[in-house]
Each structure stands twice: as structure tokens, then as C-alpha cells.
XYZ file of C-alpha atoms in Angstrom:
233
model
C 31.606 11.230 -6.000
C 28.189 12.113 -5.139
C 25.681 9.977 -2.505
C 22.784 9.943 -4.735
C 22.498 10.337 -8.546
C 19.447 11.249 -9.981
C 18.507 10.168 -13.596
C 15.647 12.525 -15.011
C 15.076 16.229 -14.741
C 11.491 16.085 -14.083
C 9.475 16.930 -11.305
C 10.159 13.993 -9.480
C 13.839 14.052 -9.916
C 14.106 17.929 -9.417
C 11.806 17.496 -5.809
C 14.115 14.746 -4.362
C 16.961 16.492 -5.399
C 15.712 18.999 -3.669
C 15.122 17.635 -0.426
C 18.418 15.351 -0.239
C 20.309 18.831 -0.738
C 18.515 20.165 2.184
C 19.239 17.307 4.596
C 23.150 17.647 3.706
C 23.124 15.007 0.796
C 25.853 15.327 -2.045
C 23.214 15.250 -5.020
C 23.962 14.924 -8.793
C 21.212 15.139 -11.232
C 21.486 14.294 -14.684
C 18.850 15.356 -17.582
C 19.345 14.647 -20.694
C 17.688 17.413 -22.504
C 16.539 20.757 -20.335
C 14.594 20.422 -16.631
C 11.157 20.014 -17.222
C 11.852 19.218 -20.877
C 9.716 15.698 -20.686
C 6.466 14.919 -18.575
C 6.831 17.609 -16.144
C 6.818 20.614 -18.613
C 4.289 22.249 -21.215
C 2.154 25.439 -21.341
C -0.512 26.151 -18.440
C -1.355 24.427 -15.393
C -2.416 20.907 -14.750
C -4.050 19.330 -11.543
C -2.884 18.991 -7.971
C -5.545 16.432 -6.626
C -6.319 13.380 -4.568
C -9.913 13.062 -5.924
C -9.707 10.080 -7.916
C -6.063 9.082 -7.511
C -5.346 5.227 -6.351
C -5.530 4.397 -2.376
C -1.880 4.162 -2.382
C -1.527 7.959 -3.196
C -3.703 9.017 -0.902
C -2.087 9.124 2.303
C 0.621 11.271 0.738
C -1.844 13.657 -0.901
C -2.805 14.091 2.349
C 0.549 15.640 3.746
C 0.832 17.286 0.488
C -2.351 19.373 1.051
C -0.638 21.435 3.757
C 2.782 21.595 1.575
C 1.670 23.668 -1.774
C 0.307 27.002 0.051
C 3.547 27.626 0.965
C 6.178 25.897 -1.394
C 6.762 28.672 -3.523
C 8.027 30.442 -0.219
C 10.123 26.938 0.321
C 11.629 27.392 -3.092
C 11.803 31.124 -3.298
C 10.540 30.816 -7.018
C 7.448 30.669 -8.744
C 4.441 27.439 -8.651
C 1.444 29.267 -9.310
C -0.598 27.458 -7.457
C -4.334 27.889 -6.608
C -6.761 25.776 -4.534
C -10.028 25.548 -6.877
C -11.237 22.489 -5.922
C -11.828 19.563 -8.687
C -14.715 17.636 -10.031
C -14.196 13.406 -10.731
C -17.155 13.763 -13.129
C -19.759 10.883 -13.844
C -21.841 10.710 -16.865
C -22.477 7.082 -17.792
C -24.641 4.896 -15.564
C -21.982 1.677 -15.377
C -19.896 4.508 -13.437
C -22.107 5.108 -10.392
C -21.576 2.387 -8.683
C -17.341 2.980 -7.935
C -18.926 6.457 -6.232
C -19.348 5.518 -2.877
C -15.976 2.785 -2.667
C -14.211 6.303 -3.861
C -15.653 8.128 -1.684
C -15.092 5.912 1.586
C -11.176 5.456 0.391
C -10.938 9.118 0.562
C -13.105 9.842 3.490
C -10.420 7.172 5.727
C -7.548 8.752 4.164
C -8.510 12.677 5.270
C -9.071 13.346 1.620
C -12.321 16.089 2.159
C -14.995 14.822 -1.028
C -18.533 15.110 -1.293
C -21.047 13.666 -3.324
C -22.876 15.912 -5.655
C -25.896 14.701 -8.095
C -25.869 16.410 -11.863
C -28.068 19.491 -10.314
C -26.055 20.351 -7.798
C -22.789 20.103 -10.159
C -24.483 22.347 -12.136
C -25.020 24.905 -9.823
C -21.505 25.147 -9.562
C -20.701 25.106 -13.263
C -23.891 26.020 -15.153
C -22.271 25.126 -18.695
C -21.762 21.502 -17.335
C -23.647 19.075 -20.016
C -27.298 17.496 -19.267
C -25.742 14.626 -19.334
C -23.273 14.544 -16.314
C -25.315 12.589 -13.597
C -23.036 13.028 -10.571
C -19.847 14.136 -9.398
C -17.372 13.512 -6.511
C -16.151 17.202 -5.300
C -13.128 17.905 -3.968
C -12.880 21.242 -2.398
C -9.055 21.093 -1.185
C -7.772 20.132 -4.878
C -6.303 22.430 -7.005
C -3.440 23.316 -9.849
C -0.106 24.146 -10.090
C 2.195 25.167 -13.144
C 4.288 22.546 -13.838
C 6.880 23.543 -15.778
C 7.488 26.267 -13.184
C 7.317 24.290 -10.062
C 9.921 21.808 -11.457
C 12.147 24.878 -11.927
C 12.109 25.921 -9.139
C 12.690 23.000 -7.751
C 16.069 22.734 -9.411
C 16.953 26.456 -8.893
C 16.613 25.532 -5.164
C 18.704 22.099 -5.227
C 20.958 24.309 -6.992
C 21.684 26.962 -4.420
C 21.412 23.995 -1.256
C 24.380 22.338 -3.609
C 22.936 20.259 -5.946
C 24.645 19.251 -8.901
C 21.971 19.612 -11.699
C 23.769 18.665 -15.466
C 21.532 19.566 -18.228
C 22.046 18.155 -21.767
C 23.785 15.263 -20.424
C 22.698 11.504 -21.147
C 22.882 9.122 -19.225
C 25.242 6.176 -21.178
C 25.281 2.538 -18.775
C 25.422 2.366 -15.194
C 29.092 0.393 -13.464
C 27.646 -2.477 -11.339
C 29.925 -3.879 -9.216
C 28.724 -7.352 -6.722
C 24.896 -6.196 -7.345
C 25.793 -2.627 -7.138
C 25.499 0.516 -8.991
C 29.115 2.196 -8.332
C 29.124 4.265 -11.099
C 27.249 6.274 -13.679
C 28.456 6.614 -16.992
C 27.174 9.543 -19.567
C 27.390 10.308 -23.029
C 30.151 12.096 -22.871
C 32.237 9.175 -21.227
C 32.333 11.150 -17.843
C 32.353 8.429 -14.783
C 30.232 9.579 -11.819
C 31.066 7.199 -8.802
C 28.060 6.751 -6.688
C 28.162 6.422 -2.766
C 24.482 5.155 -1.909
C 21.683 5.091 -4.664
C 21.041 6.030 -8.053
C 17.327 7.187 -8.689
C 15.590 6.251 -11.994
C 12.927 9.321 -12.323
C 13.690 9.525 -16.048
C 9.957 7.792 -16.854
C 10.057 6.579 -20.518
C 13.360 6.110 -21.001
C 13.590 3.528 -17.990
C 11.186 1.164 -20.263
C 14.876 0.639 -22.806
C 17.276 1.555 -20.452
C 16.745 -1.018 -17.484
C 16.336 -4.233 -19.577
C 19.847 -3.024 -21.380
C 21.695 -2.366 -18.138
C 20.166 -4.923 -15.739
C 18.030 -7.540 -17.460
C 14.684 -5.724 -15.940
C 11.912 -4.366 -17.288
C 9.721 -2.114 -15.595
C 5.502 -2.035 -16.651
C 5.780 1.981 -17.841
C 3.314 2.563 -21.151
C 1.737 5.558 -22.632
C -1.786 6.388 -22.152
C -4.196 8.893 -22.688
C -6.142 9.871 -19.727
C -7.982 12.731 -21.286
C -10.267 13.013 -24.243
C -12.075 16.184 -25.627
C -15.394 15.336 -27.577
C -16.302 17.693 -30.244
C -18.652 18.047 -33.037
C -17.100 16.929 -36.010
C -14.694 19.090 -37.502
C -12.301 19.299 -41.133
């Protein structure tokens, strides 16, 4: 029997599992591959901003600005993470104009950005193409490695009490009067559940849901970041 069960070994998952640990919470979490297999894993270090992100993030990037100096001392394990500040760059003319809405968003939220035309961007990075006309800078934003933060996440959970199951797939879920009861796995093990199961398993929950409960959830792939080269073989 656990309170929660967590479905997904990713950042997400790992960071609540975290936490519920620490308040006393009996906490399985179930991954089907490794932690920070999915999403949450790959080489080098990847963006911890609020520059940019929608109004609905903000407040909580906010509170999360005073959390990441310190986590890795929360975690006792590695996060690597450094405060560089961050650049929402502008280069086409159609783009100007969501500036300033950013801006004020970010401003009411605590969320410290300035405006910057393409000179002064360039004073900061000198490389920066002619044709970048503006920039929103962030000075508080920053990255973190990933893979490593999600670790250590676990490791933590782990040592608080957490019951983190790698390499184990999740199979159905027991629904009893509207209610998850039970998780099932792969392996035909039955995990009773006292208060909520947490879907942080991202892809997955796009086949998984309509199969177990007759609801779909809008998750898609995208690709938010584009290199543009010369053309090469």
C-alpha cells in the first residue's frame, strides 16, 4: 500500500516524490525504463528560466528562483547549476510587438527582464548575428543539468523512503466507484493506492489514459529549437 503512486521517472515525478517523502508520505514511483531515461535526461545542460515561459508559470518561477542556489545542498547530490542569465531573442519585425505584453507579464510576476535593442545585445555577445533586432534579458535565469538533478532527486526520495522501481511498466490502473485503488505493472504486481496516483510519465499518458479511462489528454511533440546552417552534405 502506498498513499501516492507516481507513474514516470522524470523530473517531475522524481521532484514530487521527493517532497511527499519529506512531509511523511508513503511514495511509490514507477519508471519504466531508468530515471531520467525520457524527457528529463540527455548530455549537457538545458535552461532554468522564466523569460518567455506562459503567465501561468510565472508565479512559480518566481519561488523557484530562490530554490536552485541551494538544492544541490537539499539533495546532497549533484545539479550543476549556474545563474547566467538568458536572452528571448528577436530577429524578425512581426515579433516586436509581443515585447512589451512579455515584458509587463513578467515585470507583475517579480520575474527581473529588461529590454535590450540588437546593439546592446551585442555588447553582451559580440558574435550575436546583424540581424537580431532586440532581446528581452533575463539576468536571474540560468541552467541546470538535467539528467543529474533528476537523480538526485530520486537518490533523495530514496533515502526519505521512497519507493523508486526502475524497469517496471506500468500495465492498467484498478478503478473502483471512480477511483484508482490499484496499480497494476507488467509484471502482474498489484500496488493498492491510498490517495492519488500521479501521471508524470508525459508521452505515454497520450495511449495510456484513453485505454484505461476513456480520456485523452492534448500532449504532442514539438520542436522548439532550430539551428540554421549553411548548407551542408
Amino acid at each position: 500500500m502506498a498513499d501516492f503512486v507516481i507513474i514516470g521517472g522524470g523530473v517531475y515525478g522524481c521532484a514530487v516524490a521527493w517532497e511527499l517523502a519529506s512531509k511523511g508520505a508513503e511514495v511509490c514511483l514507477l519508471e519504466a525504463r531508468t530515471i531520467a531515461s525520457g524527457a528529463s535526461g540527455g548530455l549537457g545542460s538545458r535552461g532554468v528560466r522564466a523569460s518567455g515561459r506562459d503567465v501561468r508559470e510565472l508565479p512559480l518561477m518566481e519561488e523557484a528562483y530562490d530554490i536552485w542556489p541551494t538544492l544541490h545542498e537539499q539533495l546532497d547530490g549533484p545539479v550543476e547549476y549556474k545563474r547566467l542569465g538568458h536572452f528571448l531573442l528577436i530577429e524578425q519585425e512581426l515579433d516586436l510587438v509581443k515585447l512589451q505584453p512579455q515584458l509587463w507579464l513578467q515585470d507583475q510576476n517579480g520575474i527581473d527582464s529588461r529590454l535590450l535593442n540588437g546593439d546592446e545585445v551585442r555588447e553582451f555577445e559580440p558574435c550575436l548575428s546583424e540581424n537580431i533586432r532586440a532581446a528581452i534579458y533575463s539576468p536571474n535565469d540560468g541552467i541546470a543539468n538535467h539528467t543529474l538533478t533528476t537523480q538526485s532527486y530520486a537518490n533523495e526520495a530514496a533515502k526519505l523512503g521512497a519507493d523508486i522501481r526502475e524497469g517496471t511498466a506500468v500495465q492498467s490502473l484498478e478503478i473502483s466507484n471512480s477511483t484508482i485503488t490499484a496499480v497494476m505493472t507488467a509484471a502482474s504486481d498489484r500496488i493498492p493506492v491510498e490517495k492519488k496516483v500521479l501521471l508524470a510519465s508525459n508521452a505515454h499518458i497520450q495511449t495510456f489514459l484513453p485505454e484505461q479511462i476513456g480520456v485523452t489528454l492534448p500532449v504532442w511533440k514539438m520542436q522548439p529549437q532550430v539551428m540554421h546552417t549553411e548548407p551542408v552534405e
